[in-house]
Structures are given as structure tokens and as C-alpha cells.
Short mmCIF file of C-alpha atoms in Angstrom, two decimals:
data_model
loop_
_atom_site.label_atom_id
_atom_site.label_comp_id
_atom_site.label_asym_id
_atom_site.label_seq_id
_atom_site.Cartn_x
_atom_site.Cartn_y
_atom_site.Cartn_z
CA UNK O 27 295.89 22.67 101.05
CA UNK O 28 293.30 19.82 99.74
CA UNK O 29 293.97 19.47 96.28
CA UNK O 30 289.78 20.10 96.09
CA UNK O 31 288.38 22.77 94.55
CA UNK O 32 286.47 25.75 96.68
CA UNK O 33 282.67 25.45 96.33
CA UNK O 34 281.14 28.07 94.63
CA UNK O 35 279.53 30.74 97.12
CA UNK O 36 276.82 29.77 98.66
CA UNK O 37 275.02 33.03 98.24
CA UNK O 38 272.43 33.54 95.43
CA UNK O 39 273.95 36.65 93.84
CA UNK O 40 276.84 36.07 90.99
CA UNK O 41 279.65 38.20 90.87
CA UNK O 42 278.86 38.98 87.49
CA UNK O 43 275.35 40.85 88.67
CA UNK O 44 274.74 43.87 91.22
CA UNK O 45 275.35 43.13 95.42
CA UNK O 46 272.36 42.53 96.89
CA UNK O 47 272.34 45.40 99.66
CA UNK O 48 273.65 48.20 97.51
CA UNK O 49 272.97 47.16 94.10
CA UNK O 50 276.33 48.38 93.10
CA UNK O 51 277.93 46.37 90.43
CA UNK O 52 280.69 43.50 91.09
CA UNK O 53 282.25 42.69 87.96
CA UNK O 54 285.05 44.56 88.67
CA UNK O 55 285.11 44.29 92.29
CA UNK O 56 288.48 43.16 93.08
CA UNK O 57 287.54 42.52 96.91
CA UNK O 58 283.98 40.45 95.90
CA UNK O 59 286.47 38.55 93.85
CA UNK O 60 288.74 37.65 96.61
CA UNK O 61 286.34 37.41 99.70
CA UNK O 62 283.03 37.85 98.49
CA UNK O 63 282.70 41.05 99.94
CA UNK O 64 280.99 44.11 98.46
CA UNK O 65 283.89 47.16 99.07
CA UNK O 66 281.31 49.86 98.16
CA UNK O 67 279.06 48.87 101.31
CA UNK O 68 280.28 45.84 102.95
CA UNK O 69 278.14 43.01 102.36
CA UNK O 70 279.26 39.85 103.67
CA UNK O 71 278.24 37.03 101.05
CA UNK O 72 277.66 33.67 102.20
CA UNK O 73 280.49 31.84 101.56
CA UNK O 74 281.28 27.57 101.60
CA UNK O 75 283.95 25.89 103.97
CA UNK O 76 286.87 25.16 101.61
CA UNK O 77 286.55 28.92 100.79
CA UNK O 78 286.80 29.71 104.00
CA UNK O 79 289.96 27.50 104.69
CA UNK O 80 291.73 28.63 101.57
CA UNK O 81 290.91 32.31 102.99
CA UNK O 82 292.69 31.63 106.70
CA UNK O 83 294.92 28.97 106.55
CA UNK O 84 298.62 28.94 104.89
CA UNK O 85 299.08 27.42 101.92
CA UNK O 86 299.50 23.50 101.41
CA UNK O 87 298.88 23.42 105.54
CA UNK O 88 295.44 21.89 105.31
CA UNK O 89 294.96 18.47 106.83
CA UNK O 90 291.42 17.16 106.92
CA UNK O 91 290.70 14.93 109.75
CA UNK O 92 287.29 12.43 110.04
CA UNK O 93 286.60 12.66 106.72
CA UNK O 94 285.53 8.97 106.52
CA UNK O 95 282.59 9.86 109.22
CA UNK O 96 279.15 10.59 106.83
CA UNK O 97 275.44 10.76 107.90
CA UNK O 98 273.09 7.79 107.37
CA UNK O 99 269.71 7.57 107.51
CA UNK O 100 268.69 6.35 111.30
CA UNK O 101 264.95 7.08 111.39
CA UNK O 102 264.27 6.52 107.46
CA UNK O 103 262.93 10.34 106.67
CA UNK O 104 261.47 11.51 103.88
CA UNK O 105 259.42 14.44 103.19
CA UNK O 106 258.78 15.97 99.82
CA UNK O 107 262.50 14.00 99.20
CA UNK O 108 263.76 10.88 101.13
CA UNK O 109 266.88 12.12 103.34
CA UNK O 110 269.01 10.03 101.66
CA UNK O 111 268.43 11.85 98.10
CA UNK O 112 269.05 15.05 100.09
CA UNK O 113 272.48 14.26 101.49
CA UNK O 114 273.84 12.68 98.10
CA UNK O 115 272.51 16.01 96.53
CA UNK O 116 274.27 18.36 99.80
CA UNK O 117 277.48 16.46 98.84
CA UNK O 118 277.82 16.93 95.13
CA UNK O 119 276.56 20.80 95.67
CA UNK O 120 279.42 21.08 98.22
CA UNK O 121 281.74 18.57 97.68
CA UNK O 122 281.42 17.66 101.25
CA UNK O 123 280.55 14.50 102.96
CA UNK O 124 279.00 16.22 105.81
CA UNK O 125 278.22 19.88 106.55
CA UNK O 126 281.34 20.33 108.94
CA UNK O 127 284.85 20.05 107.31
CA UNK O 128 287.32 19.40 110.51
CA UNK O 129 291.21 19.36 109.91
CA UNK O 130 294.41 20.18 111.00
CA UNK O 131 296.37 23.53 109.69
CA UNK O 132 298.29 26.87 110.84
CA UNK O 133 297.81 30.72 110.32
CA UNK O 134 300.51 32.55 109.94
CA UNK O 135 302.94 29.57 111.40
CA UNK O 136 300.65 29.04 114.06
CA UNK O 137 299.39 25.87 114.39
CA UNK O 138 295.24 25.52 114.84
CA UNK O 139 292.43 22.69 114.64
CA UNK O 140 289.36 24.14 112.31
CA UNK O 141 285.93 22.97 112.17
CA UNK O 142 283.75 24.68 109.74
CA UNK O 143 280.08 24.72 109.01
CA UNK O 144 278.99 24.76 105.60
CA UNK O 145 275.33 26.57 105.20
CA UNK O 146 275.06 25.01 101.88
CA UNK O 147 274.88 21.54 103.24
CA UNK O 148 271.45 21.11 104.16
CA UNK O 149 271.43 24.46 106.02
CA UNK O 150 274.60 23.95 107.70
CA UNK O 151 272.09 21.34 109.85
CA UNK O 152 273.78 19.83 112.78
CA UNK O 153 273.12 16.00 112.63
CA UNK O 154 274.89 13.01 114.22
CA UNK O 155 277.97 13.14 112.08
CA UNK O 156 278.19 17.10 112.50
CA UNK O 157 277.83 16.61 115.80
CA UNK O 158 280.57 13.93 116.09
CA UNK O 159 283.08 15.83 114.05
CA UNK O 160 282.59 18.77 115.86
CA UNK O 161 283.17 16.58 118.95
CA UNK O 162 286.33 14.93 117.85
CA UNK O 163 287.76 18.29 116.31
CA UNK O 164 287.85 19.43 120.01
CA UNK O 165 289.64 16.07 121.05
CA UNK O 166 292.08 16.60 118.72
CA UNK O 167 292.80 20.25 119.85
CA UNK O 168 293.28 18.60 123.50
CA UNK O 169 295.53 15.83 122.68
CA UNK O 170 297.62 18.05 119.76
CA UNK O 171 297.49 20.73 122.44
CA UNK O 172 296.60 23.53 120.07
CA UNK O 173 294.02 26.32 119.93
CA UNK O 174 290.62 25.30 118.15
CA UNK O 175 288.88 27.60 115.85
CA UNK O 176 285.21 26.82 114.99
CA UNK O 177 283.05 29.04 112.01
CA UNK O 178 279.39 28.45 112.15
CA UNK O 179 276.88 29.20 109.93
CA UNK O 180 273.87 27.03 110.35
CA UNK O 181 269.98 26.88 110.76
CA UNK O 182 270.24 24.69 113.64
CA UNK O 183 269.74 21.16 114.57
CA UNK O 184 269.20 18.28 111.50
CA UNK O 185 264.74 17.51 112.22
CA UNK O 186 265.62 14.74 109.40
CA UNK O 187 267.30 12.88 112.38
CA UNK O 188 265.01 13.94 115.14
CA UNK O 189 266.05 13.62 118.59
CA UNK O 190 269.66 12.01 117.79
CA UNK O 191 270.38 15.28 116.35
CA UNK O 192 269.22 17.63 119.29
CA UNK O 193 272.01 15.19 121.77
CA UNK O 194 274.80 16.95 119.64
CA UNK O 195 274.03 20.36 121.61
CA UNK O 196 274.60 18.59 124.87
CA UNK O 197 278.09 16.81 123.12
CA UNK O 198 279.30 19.30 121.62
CA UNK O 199 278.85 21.64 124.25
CA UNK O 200 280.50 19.02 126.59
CA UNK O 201 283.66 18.97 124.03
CA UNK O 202 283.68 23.06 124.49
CA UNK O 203 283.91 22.66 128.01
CA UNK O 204 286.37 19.50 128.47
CA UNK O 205 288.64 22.18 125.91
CA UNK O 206 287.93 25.04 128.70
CA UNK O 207 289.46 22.32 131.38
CA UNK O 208 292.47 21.83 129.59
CA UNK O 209 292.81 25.28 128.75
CA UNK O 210 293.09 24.75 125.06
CA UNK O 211 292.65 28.44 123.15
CA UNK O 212 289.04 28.40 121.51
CA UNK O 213 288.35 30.82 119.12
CA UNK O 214 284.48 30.82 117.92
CA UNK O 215 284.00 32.76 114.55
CA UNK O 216 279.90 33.53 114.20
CA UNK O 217 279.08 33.85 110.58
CA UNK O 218 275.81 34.20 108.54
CA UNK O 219 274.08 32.99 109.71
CA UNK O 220 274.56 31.59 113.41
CA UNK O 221 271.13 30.12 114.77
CA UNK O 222 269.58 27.24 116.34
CA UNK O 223 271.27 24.54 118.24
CA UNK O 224 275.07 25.51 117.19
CA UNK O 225 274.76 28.65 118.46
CA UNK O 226 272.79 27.44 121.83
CA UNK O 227 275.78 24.81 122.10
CA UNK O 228 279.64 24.57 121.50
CA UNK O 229 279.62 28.35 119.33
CA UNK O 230 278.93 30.61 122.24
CA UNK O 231 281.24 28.97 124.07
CA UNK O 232 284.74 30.68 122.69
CA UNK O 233 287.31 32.23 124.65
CA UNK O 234 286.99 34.58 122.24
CA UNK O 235 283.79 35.31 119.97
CA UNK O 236 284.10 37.27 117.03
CA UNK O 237 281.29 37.97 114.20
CA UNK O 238 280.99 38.90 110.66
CA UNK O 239 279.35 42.06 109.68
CA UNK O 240 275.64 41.92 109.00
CA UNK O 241 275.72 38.47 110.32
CA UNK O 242 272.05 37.05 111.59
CA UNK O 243 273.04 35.32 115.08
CA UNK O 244 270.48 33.98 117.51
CA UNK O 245 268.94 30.77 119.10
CA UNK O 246 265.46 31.38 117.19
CA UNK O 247 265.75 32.44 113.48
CA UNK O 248 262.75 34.61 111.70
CA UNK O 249 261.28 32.12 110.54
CA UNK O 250 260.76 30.97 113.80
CA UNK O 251 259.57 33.44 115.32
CA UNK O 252 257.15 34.73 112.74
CA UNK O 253 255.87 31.59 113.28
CA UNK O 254 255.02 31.51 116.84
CA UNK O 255 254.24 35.67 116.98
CA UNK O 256 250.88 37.44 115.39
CA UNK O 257 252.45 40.25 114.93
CA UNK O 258 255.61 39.42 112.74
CA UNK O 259 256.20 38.59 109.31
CA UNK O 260 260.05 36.32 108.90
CA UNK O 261 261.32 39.48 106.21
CA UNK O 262 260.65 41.87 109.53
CA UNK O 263 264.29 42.88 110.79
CA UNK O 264 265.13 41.79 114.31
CA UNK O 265 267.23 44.18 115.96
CA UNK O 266 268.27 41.51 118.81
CA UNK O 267 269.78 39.37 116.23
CA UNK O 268 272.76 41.53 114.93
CA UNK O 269 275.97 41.52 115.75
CA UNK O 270 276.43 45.01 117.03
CA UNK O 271 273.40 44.48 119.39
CA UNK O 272 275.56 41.58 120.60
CA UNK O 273 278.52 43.31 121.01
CA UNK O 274 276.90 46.39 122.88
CA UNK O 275 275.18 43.85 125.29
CA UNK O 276 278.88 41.75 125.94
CA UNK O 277 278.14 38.75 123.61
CA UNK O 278 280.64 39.25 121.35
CA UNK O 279 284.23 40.32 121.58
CA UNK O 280 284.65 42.16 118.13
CA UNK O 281 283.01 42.39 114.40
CA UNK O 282 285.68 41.63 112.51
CA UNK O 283 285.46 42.64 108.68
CA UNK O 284 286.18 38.96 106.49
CA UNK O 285 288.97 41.56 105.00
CA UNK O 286 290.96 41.41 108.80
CA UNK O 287 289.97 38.48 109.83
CA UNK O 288 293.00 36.06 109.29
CA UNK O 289 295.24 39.14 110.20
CA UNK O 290 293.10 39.54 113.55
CA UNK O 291 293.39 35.48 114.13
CA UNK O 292 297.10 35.19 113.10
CA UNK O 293 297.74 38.34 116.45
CA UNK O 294 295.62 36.31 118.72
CA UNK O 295 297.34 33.28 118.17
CA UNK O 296 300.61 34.83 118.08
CA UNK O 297 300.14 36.31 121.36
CA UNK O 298 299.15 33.35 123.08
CA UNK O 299 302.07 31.41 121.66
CA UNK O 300 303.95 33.63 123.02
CA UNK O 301 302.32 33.70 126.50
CA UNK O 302 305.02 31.72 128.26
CA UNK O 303 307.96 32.64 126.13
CA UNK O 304 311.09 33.78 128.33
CA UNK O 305 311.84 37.92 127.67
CA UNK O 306 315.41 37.94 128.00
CA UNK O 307 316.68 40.88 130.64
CA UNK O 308 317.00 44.21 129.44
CA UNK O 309 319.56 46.55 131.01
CA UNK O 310 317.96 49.83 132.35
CA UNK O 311 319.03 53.11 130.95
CA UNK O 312 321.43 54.83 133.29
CA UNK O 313 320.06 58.36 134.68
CA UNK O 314 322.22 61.15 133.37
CA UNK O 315 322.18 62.92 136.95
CA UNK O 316 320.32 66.09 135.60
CA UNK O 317 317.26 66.60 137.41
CA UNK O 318 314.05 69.24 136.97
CA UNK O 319 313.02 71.70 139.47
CA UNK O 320 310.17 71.07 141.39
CA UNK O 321 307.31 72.47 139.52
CA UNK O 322 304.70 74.29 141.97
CA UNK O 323 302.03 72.46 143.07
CA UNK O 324 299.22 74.21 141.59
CA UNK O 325 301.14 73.31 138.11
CA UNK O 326 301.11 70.20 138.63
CA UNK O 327 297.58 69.98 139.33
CA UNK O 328 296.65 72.06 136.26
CA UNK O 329 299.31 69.26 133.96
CA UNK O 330 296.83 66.42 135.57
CA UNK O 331 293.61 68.30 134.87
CA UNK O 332 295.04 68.71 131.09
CA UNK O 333 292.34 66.96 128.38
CA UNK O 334 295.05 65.69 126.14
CA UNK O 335 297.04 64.14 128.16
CA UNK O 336 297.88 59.91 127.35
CA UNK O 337 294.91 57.73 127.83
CA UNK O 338 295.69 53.99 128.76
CA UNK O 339 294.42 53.30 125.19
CA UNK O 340 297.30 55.65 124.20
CA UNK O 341 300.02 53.92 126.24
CA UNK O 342 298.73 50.39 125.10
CA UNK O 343 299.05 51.41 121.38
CA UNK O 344 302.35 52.64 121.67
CA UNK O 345 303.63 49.64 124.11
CA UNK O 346 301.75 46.87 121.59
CA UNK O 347 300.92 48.04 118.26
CA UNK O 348 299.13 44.92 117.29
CA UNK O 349 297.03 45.04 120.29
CA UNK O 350 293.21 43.42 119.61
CA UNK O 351 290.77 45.27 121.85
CA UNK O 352 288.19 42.27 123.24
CA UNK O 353 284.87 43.44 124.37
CA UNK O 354 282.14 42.40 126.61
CA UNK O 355 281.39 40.83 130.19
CA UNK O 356 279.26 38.05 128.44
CA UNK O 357 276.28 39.28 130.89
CA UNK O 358 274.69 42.14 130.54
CA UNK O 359 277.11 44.83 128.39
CA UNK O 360 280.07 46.00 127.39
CA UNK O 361 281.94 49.08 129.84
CA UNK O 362 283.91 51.15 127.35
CA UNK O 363 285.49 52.70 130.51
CA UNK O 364 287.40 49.80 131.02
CA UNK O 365 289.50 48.39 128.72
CA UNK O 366 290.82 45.45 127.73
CA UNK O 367 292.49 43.16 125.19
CA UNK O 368 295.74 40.95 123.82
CA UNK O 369 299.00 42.35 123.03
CA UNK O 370 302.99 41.86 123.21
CA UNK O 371 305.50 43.38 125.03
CA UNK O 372 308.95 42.56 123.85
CA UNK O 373 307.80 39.39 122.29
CA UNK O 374 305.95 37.96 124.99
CA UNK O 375 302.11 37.70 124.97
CA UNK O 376 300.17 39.80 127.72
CA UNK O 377 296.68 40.66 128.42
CA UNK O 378 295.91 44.36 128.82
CA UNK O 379 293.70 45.69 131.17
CA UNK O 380 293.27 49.68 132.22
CA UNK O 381 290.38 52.28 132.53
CA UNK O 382 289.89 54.26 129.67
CA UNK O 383 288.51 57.95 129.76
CA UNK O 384 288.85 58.78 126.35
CA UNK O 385 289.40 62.30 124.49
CA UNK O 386 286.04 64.21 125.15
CA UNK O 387 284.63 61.11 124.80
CA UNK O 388 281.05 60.99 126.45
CA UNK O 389 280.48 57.58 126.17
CA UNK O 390 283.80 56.12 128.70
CA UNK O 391 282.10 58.87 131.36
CA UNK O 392 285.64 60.46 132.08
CA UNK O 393 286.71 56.48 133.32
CA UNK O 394 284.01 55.81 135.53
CA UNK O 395 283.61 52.16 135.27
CA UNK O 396 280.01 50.11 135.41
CA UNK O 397 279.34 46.57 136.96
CA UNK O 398 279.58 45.48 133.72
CA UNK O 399 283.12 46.56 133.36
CA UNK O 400 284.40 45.11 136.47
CA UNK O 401 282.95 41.90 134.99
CA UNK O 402 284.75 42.16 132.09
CA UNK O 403 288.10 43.03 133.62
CA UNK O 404 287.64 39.77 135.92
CA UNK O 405 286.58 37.78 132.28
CA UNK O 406 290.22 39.63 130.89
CA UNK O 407 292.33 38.24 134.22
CA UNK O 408 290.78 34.98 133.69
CA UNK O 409 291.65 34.60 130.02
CA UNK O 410 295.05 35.54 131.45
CA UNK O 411 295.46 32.56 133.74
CA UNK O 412 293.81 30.49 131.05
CA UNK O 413 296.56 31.45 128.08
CA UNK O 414 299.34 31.79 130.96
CA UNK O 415 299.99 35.33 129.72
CA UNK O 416 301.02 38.32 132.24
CA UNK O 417 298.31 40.94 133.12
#
């Protein structure tokens, strides 16, 4: 790990004081300590990027890469503060140069490239050197070979460098893609909050998108669009812009509580490791000879009819324990009738896919799957060819 020191969260509310959403007090919260997360409702605090890398990656496995690259001053801008003043104050609040920290590292063993927004530099604002790093992160993921992770949490695209910021949506969505075309593992992690021109760009991108609780994700931010609506003041909520309207509308694969997360990441990137590993042959049980009667038909019928009987989401728990259920055709919606997700059998990394019909479950519709679940069972068998992992 960098021998420098975590930023301070990024979020207004000390740990010494009450959480924000629940008032409850944090003093003695031993989970706001560690992850800046309320335990008696949940509340996801803004948090800075070291924190974030001392949170997911192993110990003393940090390597930061481009950290020579730092923003100038192209169009001379200055509003009630010259630009300039504003970046030299961003860096000694965050003790960034820039408000992406890229670098090299592993989870768990596994090795990853990281990019990571910081909201407290200038907003998380992607400029030219954001916009770069965030480029050559996803270069470095290609020639290394490696899955990229990226964790945004930004207000969008830098206006202090005008129109040389806004050509870092069309870069670093190219760098997404060329990463797609390789088929380099990319992970996107949406945080809060996840607006503007990262999100229209490289973040919604991910082979796999997973979100924060209580995260605010979407192109146009409230402050936007209380200022081009009558009707809307920016402290109105916007029901589009949460994650679980997201997930039920296949955006996002899972919410992921900051708790789970690195546990979550260190089985994804475990399984797709082990994609192309070799399972070595198994001998099959010999059959002891003894055989059951033939059961009458009507029996057999009734055993099919029977409500408890195994689900596919029963089988897959039992066959892969550490399966990680991904949601979503990234369309229109989410099918829970059809199900799947990443798992191992015997070591090796597969992709699940099965129709679900649930325990009195209303919602799966006794298996009966949607367009929308078709889609995302073709998205599934896709991932599979991308990771090289058996369906």
C-alpha cells in the first residue's frame, strides 16, 4: 500500500456526531469506524479514493500508475477563484494530484487495475488529466491482461476546461470498448454519487455494474434538473435516480452493501480466474445394482406437482456456494424468472443460467420467463464467451 495517508471522508458528518439519515449516534459505531457506514440504518458516507483502496485491495499491493500526469490550466478560468487556486486547494484537501487515483494491485490474490474517482476533488470533475488516466488505466488492463475495476463518484465533466473536458466521454468510452475487444474483465462500481459525463461514458460500460446503497446515479443530477423544470426544487427526491430503480429496470447487476463489497469482488474475480482452469477427471460412483420399483404414474405426477420441491436457485446454491446472482438485460428490466449469475464447480469458474419459479413466490410467475429475461440469459451466455467460462 502507498505509504500515504487515507483522506479524511469526504462527507460532512464526523463520526463523533449523529448519521445524517437516522440521527443515531456514531461514536461507538464500530462499522462507521471501519467503512463509514451507519449499521443502525445503512447510510453510505461519502468516502475519498485512498480509503477506498485501503478498503479493497491487499495489503502493501498498491501500485499507483500516472501519477506524474496533473491538470493545467488550458483556457485560463477563473470564476469567483482562478482554476489554478482551485486545483492546488483539491490537492492538499485530498492529497491527490488529480481526482482519479489509477494503479496496479490484487484482491484477495487476484490481480486488478483500479481507477478511482475522488468526489472531493473538485466534484470528482472529469477534466483532461481524469480523462487521460482513466484512458491509460484501461491500456494497462489490456497490455497486463488483467480485469479493470473503475469506482465513480463524480458531478460530471470539468466546465473549468470547457470543451477539452467533454472529449474525455468519447475517450474514455473508446478505452471501455477497446477493453470489451480484448475481452479484459471490467468491473464498474457506481458510488455516490454517479452523474454527468462519467456515468454517460466509460462507467456504464462494465461487464458487470454494481452500486452502493442509497447511491444518486444518473446522467442529469438535481441540480440540473431543477434547473431546467418549473415544477422541481434540487432537495425534491428523484425516484429514477436510485439504485434499486436501476436494478428493477436491468441497469445494474447488484447493490452491494460497502460491508460485502471486496468479498463480492474477490468471488467474481476468482471465478473468472478460474474460467479456463483444467478440472481434473473425477471417477463416477459405481451403481450398487439395487434398483426402485416403478412408482405409478399418477405418483409421479403428484411428486412433480409438489411446491417444495428444488428450485434451480436451490441446486445452484448447493453446487456453488459462493455463487453471485447478476441481474438485468441492460434494456428494459430485470426477469426474476430467469436466473443467472457466476459460480464454481470443482474449482473451475462457470456462468449459471436456469429458470427460477421460486417457493410461492408471485413475483418469478411459477418460471414463466419475459422478453426481458431471454435478454438477460443471452447478456449471461455472452459474458460466458467473454470470461471463457462454461455455461
Amino acid at each position: 500500500m502507498s505509504t500515504t495517508t487515507a483522506t479524511e471522508s469526504t462527507d460532512s458528518t464526523p463520526a463523533t456526531e449523529h448519521c445524517r439519515k437516522c440521527k443515531a449516534p456514531l461514536a461507538d459505531d464500530r462499522q462507521w469506524a471501519r467503512y463509514r457506514v451507519c449499521s443502525n440504518c445503512g447510510f453510505h458516507a461519502r468516502i475519498g479514493a485512498w480509503e477506498r483502496v485501503e478498503m479493497l485491495l491487499d495489503e502493501g499491493s498498491f501500485d499507483e500508475i500516472h501519477a506524474d500526469l496533473v491538470s493545467v490550466d488550458p483556457l485560463e478560468f477563473s470564476d469567483s477563484k482562478p482554476y489554478r487556486e482551485r486545483v492546488i486547494q483539491a490537492r492538499e484537501r485530498t492529497n491527490l494530484k488529480e481526482a482519479v487515483l489509477t494503479g496496479r494491485g490484487a484482491i484477495r490474490g487476484n490481480q486488478v487495475i483500479i481507477a478511482v474517482v475522488d468526489f472531493g476533488f473538485l466534484g470528482g470533475s472529469m477534466g483532461s488529466v481524469a480523462g487521460e488516466k482513466i484512458a491509460l488505466a484501461f491500456e494497462e488492463a489490456i497490455d497486463r491482461g488483467v480485469p479493470i475495476i473503475t469506482i465513480v463518484a463524480s458531478g460530471g465533466a470539468r466546465m473549468q476546461e470547457g470543451m477539452l473536458s467533454l472529449v474525455q466521454m468519447a475517450k474514455t468510452a473508446a478505452a471501455a470498448r477497446r477493453a470489451h475487444e480484448r475481452r479484459v474483465p471490467y468491473i464498474s462500481i457506481l458510488t455516490d454519487p454517479t452523474t454527468g459525463g462519467m456515468y454517460a461514458s466509460y462507467a456504464s460500460q462494465g461487464d458487470l455494474i454494481l452500486a452502493e446503497p442509497g447511491a444518486l446515479i444518473g446522467f442529469a443530477g438535481p441540480r440540473v434538473i431543477a434547473g431546467t423544470s418549473k415544477d422541481r426544487d434540487e432537495n425534491d427526491p428523484i425516484e429514477t435516480h436510485t439504485p434499486e430503480y436501476l436494478l428493477e429496470h436491468g441497469f445494474l447487476d447488484a447493490i452491494v452493501h460497502r460491508v460485502r463489497l471486496r468479498d463480492t469482488l474477490s468471488t467474481v474475480l476468482r471465478v473468472i480466474a478460474r474460467s479456463k482452469r483444467r478440472v481434473p477427471t473425477v471417477r463416477e460412483p459405481r451403481a450398487d445394482g439395487r434398483q426402485q420399483p416403478p412408482a405409478d404414474a399418477w405418483d409421479v405426477v403428484q411428486l412433480a406437482r409438489r411446491g417444495d420441491r428444488p428450485t434451480t436457485l436451490d441446486y445452484i446454491r448447493r453446487i456453488s456456494p459462493q455463487f453471485v446472482e447478476l441481474h438485468g438485460d441492460r434494456a428494459f428490466g430485470d426477469d426474476p424468472a430467469i436466473v443467472c449469475g457466476l459460480g464454481e464447480i470443482s474449482g473451475r469458474g462457470v456462468v449459471f443460467v436456469g429458470i427460477e419459479r421460486g417457493h410461492d413466490d408471485e413475483s418469478r410467475r411459477g418460471g414463466q420467463a419475459l422478453p426481458e429475461g431471454y435478454r438477460k440469459a443471452l447478456r449471461a451466455l455472452r459474458l460466458a464467451e467473454r470470461f471463457g467460462c462454461p455455461v
